[in-house]
PDB file of C-alpha atoms in Angstrom:
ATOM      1  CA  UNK K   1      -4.544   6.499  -9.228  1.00  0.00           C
ATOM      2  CA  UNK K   2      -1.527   5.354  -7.054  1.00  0.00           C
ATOM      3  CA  UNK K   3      -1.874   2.907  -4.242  1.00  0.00           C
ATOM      4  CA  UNK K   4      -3.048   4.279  -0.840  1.00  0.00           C
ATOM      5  CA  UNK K   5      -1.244   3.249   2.235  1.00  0.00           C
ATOM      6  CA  UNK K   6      -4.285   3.021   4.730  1.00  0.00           C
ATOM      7  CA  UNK K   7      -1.657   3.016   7.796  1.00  0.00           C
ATOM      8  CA  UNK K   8       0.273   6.041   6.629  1.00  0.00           C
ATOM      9  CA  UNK K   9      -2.965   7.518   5.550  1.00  0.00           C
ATOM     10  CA  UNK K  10      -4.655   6.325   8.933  1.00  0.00           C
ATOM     11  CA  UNK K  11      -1.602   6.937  11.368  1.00  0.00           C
ATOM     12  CA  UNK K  12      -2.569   6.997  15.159  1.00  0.00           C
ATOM     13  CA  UNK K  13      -6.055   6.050  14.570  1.00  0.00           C
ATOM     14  CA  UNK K  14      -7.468   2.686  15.479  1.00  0.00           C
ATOM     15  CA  UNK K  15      -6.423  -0.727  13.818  1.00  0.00           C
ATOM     16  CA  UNK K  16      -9.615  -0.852  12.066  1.00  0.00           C
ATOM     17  CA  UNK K  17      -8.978   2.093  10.060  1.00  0.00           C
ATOM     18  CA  UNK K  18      -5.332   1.610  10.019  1.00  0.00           C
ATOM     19  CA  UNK K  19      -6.234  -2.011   7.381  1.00  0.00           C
ATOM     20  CA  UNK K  20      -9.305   0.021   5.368  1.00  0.00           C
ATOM     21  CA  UNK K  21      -8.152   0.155   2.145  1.00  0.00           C
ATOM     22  CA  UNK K  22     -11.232   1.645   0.845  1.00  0.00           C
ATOM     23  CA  UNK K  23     -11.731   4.244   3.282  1.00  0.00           C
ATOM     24  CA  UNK K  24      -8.054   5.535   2.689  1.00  0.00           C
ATOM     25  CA  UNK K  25      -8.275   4.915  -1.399  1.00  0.00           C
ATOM     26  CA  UNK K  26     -11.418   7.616  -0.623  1.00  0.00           C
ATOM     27  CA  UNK K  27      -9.645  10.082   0.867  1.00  0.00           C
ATOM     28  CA  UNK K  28     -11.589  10.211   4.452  1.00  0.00           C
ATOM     29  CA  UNK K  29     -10.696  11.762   7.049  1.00  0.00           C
ATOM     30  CA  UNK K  30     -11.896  11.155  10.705  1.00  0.00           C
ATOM     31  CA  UNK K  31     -12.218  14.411  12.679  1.00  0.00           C
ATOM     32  CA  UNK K  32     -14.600  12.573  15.388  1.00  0.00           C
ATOM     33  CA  UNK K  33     -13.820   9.382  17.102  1.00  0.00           C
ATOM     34  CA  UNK K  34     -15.345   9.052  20.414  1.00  0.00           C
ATOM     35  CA  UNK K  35     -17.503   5.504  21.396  1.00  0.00           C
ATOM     36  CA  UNK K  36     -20.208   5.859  19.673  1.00  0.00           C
ATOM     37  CA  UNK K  37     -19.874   9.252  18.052  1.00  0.00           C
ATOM     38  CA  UNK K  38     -17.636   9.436  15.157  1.00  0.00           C
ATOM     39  CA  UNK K  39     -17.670  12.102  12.487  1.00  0.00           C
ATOM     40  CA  UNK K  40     -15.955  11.723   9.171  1.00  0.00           C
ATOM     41  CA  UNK K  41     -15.762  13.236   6.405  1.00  0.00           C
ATOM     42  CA  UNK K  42     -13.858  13.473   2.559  1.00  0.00           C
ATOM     43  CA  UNK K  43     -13.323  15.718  -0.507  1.00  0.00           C
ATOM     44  CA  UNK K  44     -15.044  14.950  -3.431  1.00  0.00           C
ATOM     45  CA  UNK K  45     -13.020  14.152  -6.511  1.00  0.00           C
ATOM     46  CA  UNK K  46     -13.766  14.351 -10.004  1.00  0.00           C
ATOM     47  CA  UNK K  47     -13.233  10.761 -10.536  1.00  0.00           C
ATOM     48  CA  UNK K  48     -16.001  10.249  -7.938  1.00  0.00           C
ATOM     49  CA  UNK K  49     -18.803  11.641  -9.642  1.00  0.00           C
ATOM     50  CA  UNK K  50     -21.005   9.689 -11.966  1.00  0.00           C
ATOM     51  CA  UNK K  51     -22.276  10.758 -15.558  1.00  0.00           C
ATOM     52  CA  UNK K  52     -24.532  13.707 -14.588  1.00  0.00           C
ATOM     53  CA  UNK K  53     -21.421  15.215 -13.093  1.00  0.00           C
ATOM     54  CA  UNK K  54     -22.587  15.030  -9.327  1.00  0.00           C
ATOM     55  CA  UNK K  55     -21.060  12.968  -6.614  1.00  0.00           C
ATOM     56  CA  UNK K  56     -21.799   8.945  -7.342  1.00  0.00           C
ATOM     57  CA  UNK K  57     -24.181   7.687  -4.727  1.00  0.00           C
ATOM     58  CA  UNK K  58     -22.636   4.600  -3.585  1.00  0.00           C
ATOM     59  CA  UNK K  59     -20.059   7.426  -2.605  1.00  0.00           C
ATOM     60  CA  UNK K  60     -21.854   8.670  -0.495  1.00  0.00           C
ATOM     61  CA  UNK K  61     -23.225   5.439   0.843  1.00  0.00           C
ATOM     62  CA  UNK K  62     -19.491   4.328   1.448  1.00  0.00           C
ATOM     63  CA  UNK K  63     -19.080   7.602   3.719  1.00  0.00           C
ATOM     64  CA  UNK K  64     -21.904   6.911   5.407  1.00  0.00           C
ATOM     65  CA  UNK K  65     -20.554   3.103   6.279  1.00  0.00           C
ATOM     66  CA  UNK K  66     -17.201   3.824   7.570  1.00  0.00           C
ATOM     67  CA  UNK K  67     -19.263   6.229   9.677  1.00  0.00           C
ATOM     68  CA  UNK K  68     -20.963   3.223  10.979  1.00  0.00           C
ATOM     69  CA  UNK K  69     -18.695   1.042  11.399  1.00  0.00           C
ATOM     70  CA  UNK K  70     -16.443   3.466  13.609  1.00  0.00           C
ATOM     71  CA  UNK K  71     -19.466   4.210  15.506  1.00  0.00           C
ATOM     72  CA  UNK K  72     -20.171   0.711  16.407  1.00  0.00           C
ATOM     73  CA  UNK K  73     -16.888  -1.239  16.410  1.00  0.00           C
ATOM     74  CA  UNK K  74     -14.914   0.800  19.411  1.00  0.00           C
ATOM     75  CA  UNK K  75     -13.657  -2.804  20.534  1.00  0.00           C
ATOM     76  CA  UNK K  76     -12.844  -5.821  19.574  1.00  0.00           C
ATOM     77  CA  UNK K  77     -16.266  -7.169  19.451  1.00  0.00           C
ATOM     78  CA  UNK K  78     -17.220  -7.082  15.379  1.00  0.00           C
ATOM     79  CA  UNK K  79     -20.793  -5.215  14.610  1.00  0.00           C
ATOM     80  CA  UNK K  80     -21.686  -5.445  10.945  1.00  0.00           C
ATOM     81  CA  UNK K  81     -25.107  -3.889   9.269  1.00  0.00           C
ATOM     82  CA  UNK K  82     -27.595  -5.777   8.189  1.00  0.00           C
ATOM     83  CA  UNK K  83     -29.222  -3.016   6.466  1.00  0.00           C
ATOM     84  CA  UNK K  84     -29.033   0.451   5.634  1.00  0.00           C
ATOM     85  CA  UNK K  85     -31.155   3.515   3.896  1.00  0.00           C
ATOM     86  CA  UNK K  86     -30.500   6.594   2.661  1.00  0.00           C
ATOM     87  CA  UNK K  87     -32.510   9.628   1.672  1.00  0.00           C
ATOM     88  CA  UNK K  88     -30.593  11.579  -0.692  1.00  0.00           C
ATOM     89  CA  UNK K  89     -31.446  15.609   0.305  1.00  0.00           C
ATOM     90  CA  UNK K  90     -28.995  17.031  -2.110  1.00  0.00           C
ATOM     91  CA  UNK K  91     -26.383  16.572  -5.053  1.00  0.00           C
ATOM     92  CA  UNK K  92     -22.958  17.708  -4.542  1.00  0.00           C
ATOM     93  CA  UNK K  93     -19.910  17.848  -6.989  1.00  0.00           C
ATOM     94  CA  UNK K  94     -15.857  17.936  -7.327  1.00  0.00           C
ATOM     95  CA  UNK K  95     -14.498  20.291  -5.163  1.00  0.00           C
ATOM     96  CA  UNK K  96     -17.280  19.815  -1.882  1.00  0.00           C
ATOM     97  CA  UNK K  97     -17.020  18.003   1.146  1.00  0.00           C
ATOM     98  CA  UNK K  98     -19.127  15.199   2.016  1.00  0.00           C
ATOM     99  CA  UNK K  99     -19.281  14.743   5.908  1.00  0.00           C
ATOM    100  CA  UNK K 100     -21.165  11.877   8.046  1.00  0.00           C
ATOM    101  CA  UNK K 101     -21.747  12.355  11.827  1.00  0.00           C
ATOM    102  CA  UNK K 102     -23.040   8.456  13.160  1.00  0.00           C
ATOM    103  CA  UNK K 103     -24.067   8.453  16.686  1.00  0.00           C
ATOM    104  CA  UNK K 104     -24.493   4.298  17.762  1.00  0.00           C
ATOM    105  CA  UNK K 105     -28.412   3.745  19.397  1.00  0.00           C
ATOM    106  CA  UNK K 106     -28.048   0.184  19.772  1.00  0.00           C
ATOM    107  CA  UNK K 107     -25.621  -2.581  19.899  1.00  0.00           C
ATOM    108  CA  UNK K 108     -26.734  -6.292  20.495  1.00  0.00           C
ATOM    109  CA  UNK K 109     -23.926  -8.829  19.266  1.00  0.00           C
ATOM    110  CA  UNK K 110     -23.062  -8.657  15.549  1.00  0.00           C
ATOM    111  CA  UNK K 111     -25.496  -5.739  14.940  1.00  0.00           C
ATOM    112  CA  UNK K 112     -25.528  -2.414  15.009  1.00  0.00           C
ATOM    113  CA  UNK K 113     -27.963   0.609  14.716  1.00  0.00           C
ATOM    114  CA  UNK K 114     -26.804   4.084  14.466  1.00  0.00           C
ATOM    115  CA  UNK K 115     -28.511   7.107  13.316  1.00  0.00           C
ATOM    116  CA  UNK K 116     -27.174  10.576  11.616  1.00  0.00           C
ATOM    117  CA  UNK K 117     -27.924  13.509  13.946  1.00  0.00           C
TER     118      UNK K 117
END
């Protein structure tokens, strides 16, 4: 797979996004970015599901952290988890979209707490 260039990938979104390597290598795309409300979603790839075929679930769990991490990092004050959980409801496979809406409930320092609506 060929190098992604987060800042092309990332252009006029905040410097966060504009050094995630990950998020870009993922293919995500932020169509939300509002303090604390940030949507985001990406296509899923065949080289992104696991052996049963379906989408790989520390996929989805990376999805779900850029979500946070937009949602509580509007500034330059750095919020990190310190935990997280999720409840898979559904598979999903190439050729879907996987989309995480994070709305931030708390902030206090370091931390964070956001939930999905």
């Amino acid at each position: 797979m060929p190098e992604v260039d987060p800042a092309v990938h990332f252009a006029g979104q905040r410097e966060m996004l504009r050094r995630d390597r990950a998020s870009a290598m993922l293919g995500m795309v932020v169509a939300r970015d509002e303090p604390g409300d940030v949507v985001v979603s990406m296509p899923v790839r065949e080289d992104l599901t696991n052996g049963f075929g379906i989408t790989h679930g520390g996929i989805v769990f990376a999805l779900a952290d850029t979500a946070f991490a937009m949602a509580c990092n509007e500034d330059d004050a750095v919020t990190v988890a310190a935990g997280a959980d999720i409840t898979f409801l559904a598979s999903t496979r190439a050729g879907q979209t996987l989309t995480a809406h994070a709305r931030r409930r708390a902030r206090s320092g370091r931390t964070g707490c956001t939930t999905s609506p």
